[in-house]
Amino acid sequence: MPEAVRAALPALFVSDLHLKEEEPDTVAAFLDFLAGPARGAGSLFILGDLFEYWAGDDDLDAPFNQRVCSALHTLAGHGVGVFFIAGNRDLLAGEGFARAAGLQLLADPCRVRFGRGEDAPLVLLSHGDALCTDDRAYQAYRRQVRDPAWQADFLAQPLAARKAFIADLRQKSEAAKRDKAMEIMDVNAEAVATLLRAHRYPTLVHGHTHRPARHEHDIDGRRCVRWVLSDWHGRATWLTFDGQRFEVVCVTG
């Protein structure tokens, strides 16, 4: 099992902002968050789908992408550790993005220990889409687009062609969602249990489903807590952890 990433407290967790120029209120809320509450944190974890889409690191020159990355880099410059797990919308974010944003890329899932000792709190982080195993069509797609050979071939195409492909894919995805039962697009209980068991029953934090909640699971006689993060449509929402308790913060308007 990989060694846990070390991070400072207090920690903030966000996901599923789906930032795009067409929704300036959400963008403004995120930039305010970075310039305000996030500066009081020891670490910030972005658990995927920060952007509505990411066509590749060669799109970093786009003014919108520059603006977001610059704000993240400024936060890191204030001594806040910024960490990122790629989601299904921004899975092509790579080392170029990490350098521009001043953040550290994390694997999915990733174990994070808050403190130096081995008895320091341990939290397991994930975007969450790998847990939605009942949606077999999506899981087949996920395996395809996360294959390094597929990504290399895709990134070799012109940027304009990639953006056109992504726009078409987004339309098809929204249409497909309308024909799926909501339960299929949520996490599978056994997939959650398998993940928690493999990582020795930690607290799990993830996004993706847009169903914010606190869940308790009895796994092999052990009580495990799972936090599902909120999207940012209509409100700025994050989860805080001070080493002992988690708390949801929501800012509307």
XYZ file of C-alpha atoms in Angstrom:
253
model
C 0.000 0.000 0.000
C 1.468 3.424 -0.972
C 2.619 5.656 1.857
C 0.079 8.303 2.805
C 0.550 11.871 1.626
C 1.256 14.241 4.531
C -0.764 17.456 4.773
C -1.377 20.280 7.218
C -4.484 21.219 9.164
C -7.007 22.688 8.943
C -7.960 21.020 5.666
C -10.628 22.067 3.173
C -12.198 19.776 0.563
C -14.092 20.798 -2.585
C -15.182 19.119 -5.800
C -17.466 19.382 -8.812
C -17.234 23.113 -9.420
C -17.421 22.583 -13.204
C -15.928 26.019 -13.786
C -16.692 27.605 -17.157
C -16.935 31.123 -18.521
C -20.678 30.740 -19.103
C -21.275 30.594 -15.327
C -19.432 33.672 -13.992
C -21.156 33.563 -10.591
C -19.630 30.171 -9.789
C -16.227 31.345 -10.995
C -16.456 34.491 -8.847
C -17.509 32.417 -5.817
C -14.480 30.153 -6.237
C -12.056 33.030 -6.655
C -13.518 34.680 -3.531
C -13.095 31.389 -1.691
C -9.428 31.168 -2.722
C -8.769 34.765 -1.707
C -10.700 34.419 1.559
C -11.490 31.263 3.578
C -8.915 29.076 1.815
C -6.050 31.324 2.944
C -6.729 30.313 6.531
C -6.277 26.632 5.722
C -3.218 24.445 5.989
C -4.247 22.497 2.912
C -6.873 22.528 0.167
C -7.960 19.373 -1.646
C -9.786 19.643 -4.979
C -11.352 16.252 -5.686
C -11.988 16.529 -9.386
C -14.183 18.278 -11.934
C -12.748 21.672 -11.075
C -13.343 22.567 -14.716
C -16.288 21.746 -16.930
C -13.679 20.250 -19.223
C -9.907 20.207 -19.657
C -8.722 19.514 -23.202
C -5.029 19.301 -22.315
C -2.253 21.304 -20.736
C -1.574 23.040 -24.062
C -4.781 24.996 -23.369
C -3.126 26.808 -20.451
C -2.764 29.968 -22.525
C -6.534 30.445 -22.634
C -7.306 33.551 -20.505
C -9.976 31.728 -18.490
C -7.663 28.850 -17.602
C -4.870 31.310 -16.795
C -7.155 33.183 -14.421
C -8.097 30.097 -12.423
C -4.574 28.693 -12.335
C -3.132 32.040 -11.278
C -5.558 32.247 -8.347
C -4.595 28.739 -7.209
C -0.902 29.569 -7.550
C -1.389 32.684 -5.448
C -3.034 30.603 -2.722
C -0.114 28.180 -2.750
C 2.211 31.170 -2.482
C 0.559 32.028 0.843
C 1.753 28.702 2.252
C -1.393 26.634 1.701
C -0.749 23.145 0.346
C -2.968 22.670 -2.705
C -3.732 19.136 -3.903
C -5.714 17.879 -6.885
C -7.340 14.588 -7.866
C -8.532 14.533 -11.460
C -12.222 14.001 -12.112
C -13.962 12.675 -15.186
C -14.185 16.195 -16.689
C -10.553 17.200 -16.118
C -8.750 13.865 -16.260
C -6.283 15.275 -18.811
C -4.919 17.811 -16.332
C -1.231 16.991 -16.050
C 2.092 18.302 -14.849
C 1.804 21.502 -16.890
C -1.444 22.313 -15.129
C 0.094 21.412 -11.768
C 3.009 23.801 -12.296
C 0.757 26.639 -13.485
C -1.550 26.207 -10.491
C 1.175 25.552 -7.917
C -0.432 22.323 -6.774
C 0.356 18.639 -6.307
C -1.378 15.970 -8.367
C -2.664 12.989 -6.387
C -3.598 9.477 -7.451
C -7.186 8.271 -7.138
C -7.726 7.038 -4.491
C -5.216 8.721 -2.192
C -4.538 8.275 1.518
C -3.729 11.486 3.382
C -2.386 11.651 6.928
C -2.738 14.933 8.796
C 0.271 15.044 11.070
C 3.639 13.386 11.546
C 2.949 10.355 13.715
C 1.366 7.127 12.521
C -1.504 7.791 14.918
C -2.307 11.069 13.119
C -5.746 11.196 11.440
C -5.955 9.345 8.128
C -8.477 10.225 5.412
C -9.037 8.479 2.093
C -9.817 10.751 -0.871
C -11.314 9.988 -4.277
C -13.202 11.714 -7.048
C -15.829 8.993 -6.634
C -16.706 7.929 -10.157
C -14.872 4.608 -9.825
C -17.402 3.659 -7.141
C -20.386 3.976 -9.495
C -20.003 0.399 -10.703
C -23.705 -0.148 -11.470
C -23.314 2.189 -14.449
C -21.504 -0.318 -16.623
C -21.542 1.857 -19.734
C -19.825 4.659 -17.845
C -17.227 2.315 -16.334
C -16.343 1.025 -19.812
C -15.921 4.618 -20.967
C -13.849 5.413 -17.866
C -11.455 2.549 -18.539
C -11.022 3.720 -22.126
C -10.277 7.390 -21.454
C -7.930 6.659 -18.554
C -5.821 4.312 -20.634
C -2.417 6.003 -21.208
C -2.323 4.920 -24.869
C -5.768 6.406 -25.530
C -4.786 9.652 -23.815
C -1.537 9.914 -25.774
C -3.407 9.434 -29.055
C -6.068 11.949 -28.058
C -3.565 14.585 -26.945
C -1.718 14.204 -30.229
C -4.754 15.635 -32.040
C -5.067 19.408 -32.622
C -6.506 21.329 -29.677
C -9.505 22.518 -31.718
C -10.360 18.943 -32.672
C -10.138 17.845 -29.034
C -12.465 20.641 -27.915
C -14.987 19.730 -30.620
C -14.875 16.083 -29.544
C -15.362 17.016 -25.886
C -18.322 19.305 -26.690
C -20.008 16.492 -28.613
C -19.258 14.026 -25.826
C -20.776 16.345 -23.215
C -24.016 16.603 -25.201
C -24.232 12.833 -25.539
C -23.485 12.382 -21.849
C -26.287 14.707 -20.771
C -28.708 12.902 -23.076
C -27.641 9.522 -21.689
C -28.141 10.675 -18.103
C -31.801 11.432 -18.790
C -32.369 7.785 -19.649
C -30.617 6.362 -16.572
C -32.095 5.719 -13.165
C -30.567 7.951 -10.498
C -29.583 4.898 -8.455
C -27.385 3.606 -11.279
C -25.372 6.825 -11.235
C -24.771 6.665 -7.475
C -22.049 4.677 -5.738
C -22.361 0.939 -5.307
C -22.424 -0.180 -1.660
C -20.127 -3.151 -2.239
C -17.649 -1.004 -4.159
C -17.515 1.371 -1.183
C -17.057 -1.525 1.238
C -14.274 -3.035 -0.869
C -12.416 0.285 -1.008
C -12.725 0.959 2.715
C -11.679 -2.590 3.565
C -8.609 -2.365 1.324
C -7.488 0.821 3.066
C -8.185 -0.401 6.621
C -11.451 1.398 7.303
C -10.615 5.120 7.083
C -12.969 8.059 6.686
C -13.708 8.475 2.973
C -14.303 11.827 1.235
C -15.388 11.981 -2.407
C -17.482 13.923 -4.905
C -18.840 13.145 -8.388
C -22.417 12.151 -7.543
C -23.641 15.663 -6.627
C -25.483 14.092 -3.684
C -23.896 15.775 -0.654
C -24.367 13.808 2.547
C -22.703 12.118 5.496
C -23.037 8.324 5.431
C -22.151 5.722 8.027
C -21.161 2.213 6.930
C -20.728 -0.928 8.996
C -17.834 -2.705 7.281
C -16.699 -5.957 8.916
C -18.024 -4.718 12.243
C -16.244 -1.372 11.971
C -18.030 1.966 11.650
C -16.785 3.968 8.694
C -17.877 7.461 7.725
C -18.206 8.605 4.113
C -18.594 12.267 3.207
C -19.968 13.168 -0.231
C -19.057 16.676 -1.358
C -21.490 19.100 -2.954
C -21.267 20.660 -6.381
C -21.073 24.462 -6.528
C -24.142 25.228 -8.629
C -25.889 28.093 -6.844
C -23.734 27.956 -3.731
C -20.154 27.751 -2.533
C -19.758 24.652 -0.385
C -16.756 23.004 1.198
C -15.944 20.466 3.878
C -13.545 21.367 6.686
C -11.478 19.091 8.922
C -9.579 20.289 11.987
C -8.113 16.924 12.896
C -11.043 15.873 15.055
C -14.294 16.788 13.342
C -15.626 17.488 9.888
C -17.999 20.344 9.165
C -19.821 21.474 6.028
C -19.687 25.189 5.180
C -22.161 26.583 2.668
C -22.281 30.176 1.355
C -25.157 31.218 -0.886
C -25.797 34.415 -2.809
